[in-house]
């Protein structure tokens, strides 16, 4: 699926980013950036309820292309500026983490290998 | 080709942690390094930068880029690491609660640096500071 599909499936609002036709195959959901850095491989979408600039930094270091903030969380102006600089699409969805992950999984995204 | 880069990592502003790693990532990309190599350097350096901000009040980063190897030297004047072996264990963390609320402090930083680098040397002295030298080699991929 594409980032545009993720947006539709999650009834999400586009916060920033222009390229929505990028293909994505994997996702991970976490509020713990330490774990994302330690356990995640080749994931392209990060779902998180955590709101600070290090969420965008972490996604950037991992070459992720899209961050979805769950539970209606709004990224700060600083996060938006950083995401634009690093070419990362930001979305926000009113859905909770479990539901958002479940819907993406149901629609074909996978979570990568087990630890 | 040899490129030397120097960064000051401010210790008083958590939002700026990762700026140096982001800049190195951009430089390596411009130089045409392989994505997997860039990612290893970026993650290892970022973890180190976060550690310096959390534990040591910031520090400095010196990066040397050679065609076949990237070396990162992180120097801080923080409290030092009392037991390096313990600090290297997955899950061991001395990070305060406020850091955990920011999404860090799971005790995965040093193990993760070791995982993504080819060499890791830690020199530390209590009350004086810590110097961490890590290298990522560009091997045939």
Short mmCIF file of C-alpha atoms in Angstrom, two decimals:
data_model
loop_
_atom_site.label_atom_id
_atom_site.label_comp_id
_atom_site.label_asym_id
_atom_site.label_seq_id
_atom_site.Cartn_x
_atom_site.Cartn_y
_atom_site.Cartn_z
CA UNK A 1 0.00 0.00 0.00
CA UNK A 2 0.98 3.64 -0.22
CA UNK A 3 1.13 6.36 2.44
CA UNK A 4 -2.10 7.70 0.91
CA UNK A 5 -3.72 4.30 1.61
CA UNK A 6 -2.51 4.42 5.23
CA UNK A 7 -4.12 7.84 5.55
CA UNK A 8 -7.44 6.56 4.18
CA UNK A 9 -7.50 3.34 6.24
CA UNK A 10 -6.79 5.22 9.48
CA UNK A 11 -9.08 8.13 8.69
CA UNK A 12 -6.00 10.22 9.32
CA UNK A 13 -5.27 13.86 8.67
CA UNK A 14 -2.14 14.89 6.79
CA UNK A 15 -0.01 17.14 9.00
CA UNK A 16 2.90 17.59 6.62
CA UNK A 17 4.59 15.96 3.65
CA UNK A 18 3.83 15.95 -0.04
CA UNK A 19 4.89 12.57 -1.39
CA UNK A 20 2.05 10.21 -0.52
CA UNK A 21 2.54 7.64 -3.29
CA UNK A 22 5.57 6.02 -1.59
CA UNK A 23 5.05 2.26 -1.16
CA UNK A 24 5.16 0.97 2.41
CA UNK A 25 5.29 -2.69 3.45
CA UNK A 26 6.06 -2.77 7.18
CA UNK A 27 5.10 -0.84 10.28
CA UNK A 28 5.77 -0.79 13.98
CA UNK A 29 3.88 0.77 16.86
CA UNK A 30 5.72 1.98 19.95
CA UNK A 31 6.01 4.83 22.42
CA UNK A 32 9.49 3.62 23.40
CA UNK A 33 12.03 4.99 20.95
CA UNK A 34 14.79 2.92 22.60
CA UNK A 35 12.96 -0.22 21.50
CA UNK A 36 12.35 1.10 18.01
CA UNK A 37 16.08 1.74 17.62
CA UNK A 38 16.98 -1.67 19.05
CA UNK A 39 14.46 -4.05 17.52
CA UNK A 40 13.07 -2.59 14.34
CA UNK A 41 14.43 -3.46 10.91
CA UNK A 42 13.37 -2.22 7.51
CA UNK A 43 10.16 -0.69 8.75
CA UNK A 44 8.70 2.18 6.83
CA UNK A 45 5.84 3.40 9.06
CA UNK A 46 6.05 4.29 12.75
CA UNK A 47 2.88 4.57 14.83
CA UNK A 48 3.30 6.36 18.14
CA UNK A 49 1.43 8.17 20.85
CA UNK A 50 4.60 9.93 21.96
CA UNK A 51 4.99 13.55 20.94
CA UNK A 52 8.50 14.99 20.95
CA UNK A 53 11.18 15.74 18.38
CA UNK A 54 13.03 12.49 19.14
CA UNK A 55 10.17 10.53 17.56
CA UNK A 56 10.99 12.26 14.25
CA UNK A 57 14.75 11.83 14.83
CA UNK A 58 14.29 8.12 15.53
CA UNK A 59 12.22 7.64 12.39
CA UNK A 60 14.86 9.49 10.40
CA UNK A 61 17.75 7.35 11.71
CA UNK A 62 15.74 4.23 10.81
CA UNK A 63 14.96 5.53 7.28
CA UNK A 64 11.24 5.48 7.99
CA UNK A 65 9.09 7.48 5.60
CA UNK A 66 5.91 8.08 7.59
CA UNK A 67 4.90 8.64 11.23
CA UNK A 68 1.29 8.22 12.36
CA UNK A 69 0.38 9.84 15.67
CA UNK A 70 -2.44 7.92 17.35
CA UNK A 71 -5.16 9.06 19.77
CA UNK A 72 -5.41 12.38 17.96
CA UNK A 73 -1.98 13.56 19.12
CA UNK A 74 -0.71 16.68 17.40
CA UNK A 75 2.98 17.06 16.58
CA UNK A 76 4.62 20.34 17.57
CA UNK A 77 5.75 23.02 15.12
CA UNK A 78 9.36 21.97 15.79
CA UNK A 79 8.56 18.35 14.90
CA UNK A 80 6.79 19.41 11.72
CA UNK A 81 9.77 21.53 10.65
CA UNK A 82 12.17 18.64 11.28
CA UNK A 83 9.95 16.15 9.42
CA UNK A 84 9.78 18.49 6.43
CA UNK A 85 13.55 18.91 6.45
CA UNK A 86 14.08 15.13 6.59
CA UNK A 87 11.33 14.25 4.08
CA UNK A 88 9.08 12.35 6.49
CA UNK A 89 5.28 12.40 6.15
CA UNK A 90 3.36 13.08 9.38
CA UNK A 91 -0.23 11.88 9.86
CA UNK A 92 -2.52 12.02 12.87
CA UNK A 93 -5.43 9.67 13.50
CA UNK A 94 -8.11 9.74 16.19
CA UNK A 95 -7.81 5.94 16.49
CA UNK A 96 -6.05 4.27 19.41
CA UNK A 97 -2.78 2.43 18.91
CA UNK A 98 -4.24 -1.09 18.95
CA UNK A 99 -6.99 -0.27 16.48
CA UNK A 100 -4.68 1.65 14.15
CA UNK A 101 -2.12 -1.18 14.08
CA UNK A 102 -4.87 -3.76 13.64
CA UNK A 103 -6.41 -2.00 10.67
CA UNK A 104 -3.05 -1.64 8.90
CA UNK A 105 -2.21 -5.29 9.57
CA UNK A 106 -5.60 -6.38 8.29
CA UNK A 107 -4.99 -4.41 5.11
CA UNK A 108 -1.65 -6.02 4.39
CA UNK A 109 1.11 -4.25 6.30
CA UNK A 110 3.25 -6.59 8.38
CA UNK A 111 5.36 -6.15 11.46
CA UNK A 112 8.57 -7.79 10.32
CA UNK A 113 10.36 -10.72 11.95
CA UNK A 114 9.93 -11.70 15.58
CA UNK A 115 12.75 -10.76 17.93
CA UNK B 1 39.40 11.04 0.88
CA UNK B 2 39.29 11.85 4.57
CA UNK B 3 36.66 14.12 6.07
CA UNK B 4 36.75 15.30 9.67
CA UNK B 5 33.60 16.68 11.27
CA UNK B 6 33.20 18.21 14.71
CA UNK B 7 29.97 18.84 16.62
CA UNK B 8 29.06 20.19 20.02
CA UNK B 9 26.17 18.27 21.55
CA UNK B 10 24.31 20.64 23.90
CA UNK B 11 23.31 19.08 27.19
CA UNK B 12 20.53 21.38 28.22
CA UNK B 13 18.13 20.84 25.35
CA UNK B 14 16.78 17.35 24.77
CA UNK B 15 15.00 18.45 21.61
CA UNK B 16 18.36 19.09 19.92
CA UNK B 17 19.79 15.63 20.65
CA UNK B 18 20.35 13.91 17.33
CA UNK B 19 21.23 17.01 15.34
CA UNK B 20 24.82 15.87 14.89
CA UNK B 21 23.76 12.35 13.88
CA UNK B 22 21.28 13.81 11.42
CA UNK B 23 24.00 15.99 9.90
CA UNK B 24 26.39 13.03 9.57
CA UNK B 25 23.64 10.98 7.95
CA UNK B 26 23.10 13.72 5.38
CA UNK B 27 26.84 13.99 4.67
CA UNK B 28 27.23 10.22 4.20
CA UNK B 29 24.26 10.19 1.85
CA UNK B 30 25.78 13.01 -0.21
CA UNK B 31 29.06 11.09 -0.36
CA UNK B 32 27.22 8.07 -1.77
CA UNK B 33 27.67 5.59 1.09
CA UNK B 34 25.43 2.51 1.05
CA UNK B 35 22.09 2.91 2.91
CA UNK B 36 22.80 0.01 5.30
CA UNK B 37 26.16 1.54 6.27
CA UNK B 38 24.58 4.96 6.75
CA UNK B 39 21.87 3.50 8.94
CA UNK B 40 24.38 1.68 11.17
CA UNK B 41 26.40 4.88 11.65
CA UNK B 42 23.27 6.99 12.23
CA UNK B 43 21.73 4.67 14.84
CA UNK B 44 24.98 4.10 16.77
CA UNK B 45 25.87 7.78 16.84
CA UNK B 46 22.32 8.81 17.72
CA UNK B 47 22.23 6.40 20.67
CA UNK B 48 25.57 7.82 21.82
CA UNK B 49 24.35 11.38 21.45
CA UNK B 50 21.19 10.62 23.44
CA UNK B 51 23.34 9.03 26.16
CA UNK B 52 25.52 12.13 26.42
CA UNK B 53 22.46 14.36 26.77
CA UNK B 54 20.74 12.11 29.32
CA UNK B 55 23.73 11.27 31.49
CA UNK B 56 26.57 13.70 30.91
CA UNK B 57 25.16 17.16 30.26
CA UNK B 58 26.16 16.96 26.59
CA UNK B 59 29.57 16.60 25.03
CA UNK B 60 31.39 16.64 21.73
CA UNK B 61 31.36 14.42 18.67
CA UNK B 62 34.27 13.99 16.26
CA UNK B 63 33.62 12.02 13.12
CA UNK B 64 36.21 10.83 10.62
CA UNK B 65 34.94 9.58 7.29
CA UNK B 66 37.19 7.40 5.14
CA UNK B 67 36.01 5.51 2.05
CA UNK B 68 36.08 2.18 3.90
CA UNK B 69 35.45 3.21 7.51
CA UNK B 70 33.57 5.76 9.62
CA UNK B 71 34.93 6.50 13.10
CA UNK B 72 32.92 8.36 15.72
CA UNK B 73 34.50 9.67 18.90
CA UNK B 74 32.10 10.91 21.57
CA UNK B 75 33.66 12.79 24.48
CA UNK B 76 31.87 14.03 27.56
CA UNK B 77 32.75 15.42 30.97
CA UNK B 78 29.92 13.68 32.77
CA UNK B 79 29.96 11.44 35.85
CA UNK B 80 31.56 8.44 34.12
CA UNK B 81 30.20 4.88 33.99
CA UNK B 82 30.81 3.00 37.27
CA UNK B 83 30.45 -0.49 35.78
CA UNK B 84 30.79 -0.69 31.99
CA UNK B 85 30.04 -4.41 31.88
CA UNK B 86 26.75 -3.83 33.67
CA UNK B 87 25.93 -0.86 31.44
CA UNK B 88 26.43 -3.09 28.38
CA UNK B 89 23.69 -5.47 29.52
CA UNK B 90 20.37 -5.19 27.72
CA UNK B 91 17.73 -3.67 29.96
CA UNK B 92 20.12 -2.13 32.50
CA UNK B 93 19.41 1.59 32.77
CA UNK B 94 20.09 4.40 35.19
CA UNK B 95 18.05 6.89 33.20
CA UNK B 96 15.64 8.94 35.35
CA UNK B 97 11.87 8.67 35.03
CA UNK B 98 11.53 11.88 33.02
CA UNK B 99 13.78 10.41 30.33
CA UNK B 100 11.62 7.28 30.13
CA UNK B 101 8.60 9.50 29.60
CA UNK B 102 10.39 10.89 26.56
CA UNK B 103 10.70 7.40 25.08
CA UNK B 104 14.25 6.51 26.12
CA UNK B 105 16.02 4.78 28.98
CA UNK B 106 15.10 1.17 28.18
CA UNK B 107 18.68 0.11 28.75
CA UNK B 108 19.22 -0.65 25.07
CA UNK B 109 21.56 2.20 24.13
CA UNK B 110 25.00 0.69 24.67
CA UNK B 111 24.03 -2.85 23.57
CA UNK B 112 22.55 -1.31 20.45
CA UNK B 113 25.71 0.68 19.73
CA UNK B 114 27.71 -2.53 20.04
CA UNK B 115 25.30 -4.32 17.72
CA UNK B 116 25.58 -1.76 14.94
CA UNK B 117 29.34 -1.06 15.08
CA UNK B 118 32.42 -3.11 14.23
CA UNK B 119 34.47 -1.83 17.14
CA UNK B 120 33.49 -0.06 20.35
CA UNK B 121 35.98 1.19 22.93
CA UNK B 122 34.84 2.91 26.10
CA UNK B 123 37.27 4.80 28.34
CA UNK B 124 35.58 6.14 31.42
CA UNK B 125 36.65 7.67 34.70
CA UNK B 126 34.34 8.49 37.60
CA UNK B 127 33.89 12.22 37.99
CA UNK B 128 35.99 12.97 34.90
CA UNK B 129 34.00 11.73 31.91
CA UNK B 130 33.70 9.17 29.16
CA UNK B 131 35.26 8.75 25.73
CA UNK B 132 33.55 6.35 23.40
CA UNK B 133 35.15 5.44 20.10
CA UNK B 134 33.17 3.42 17.60
CA UNK B 135 33.84 2.39 14.04
CA UNK B 136 31.62 1.17 11.26
CA UNK B 137 33.46 -0.52 8.39
CA UNK B 138 32.23 -0.57 4.85
CA UNK B 139 32.41 -4.21 3.88
CA UNK B 140 31.36 -5.86 0.64
CA UNK B 141 27.59 -5.83 0.62
#
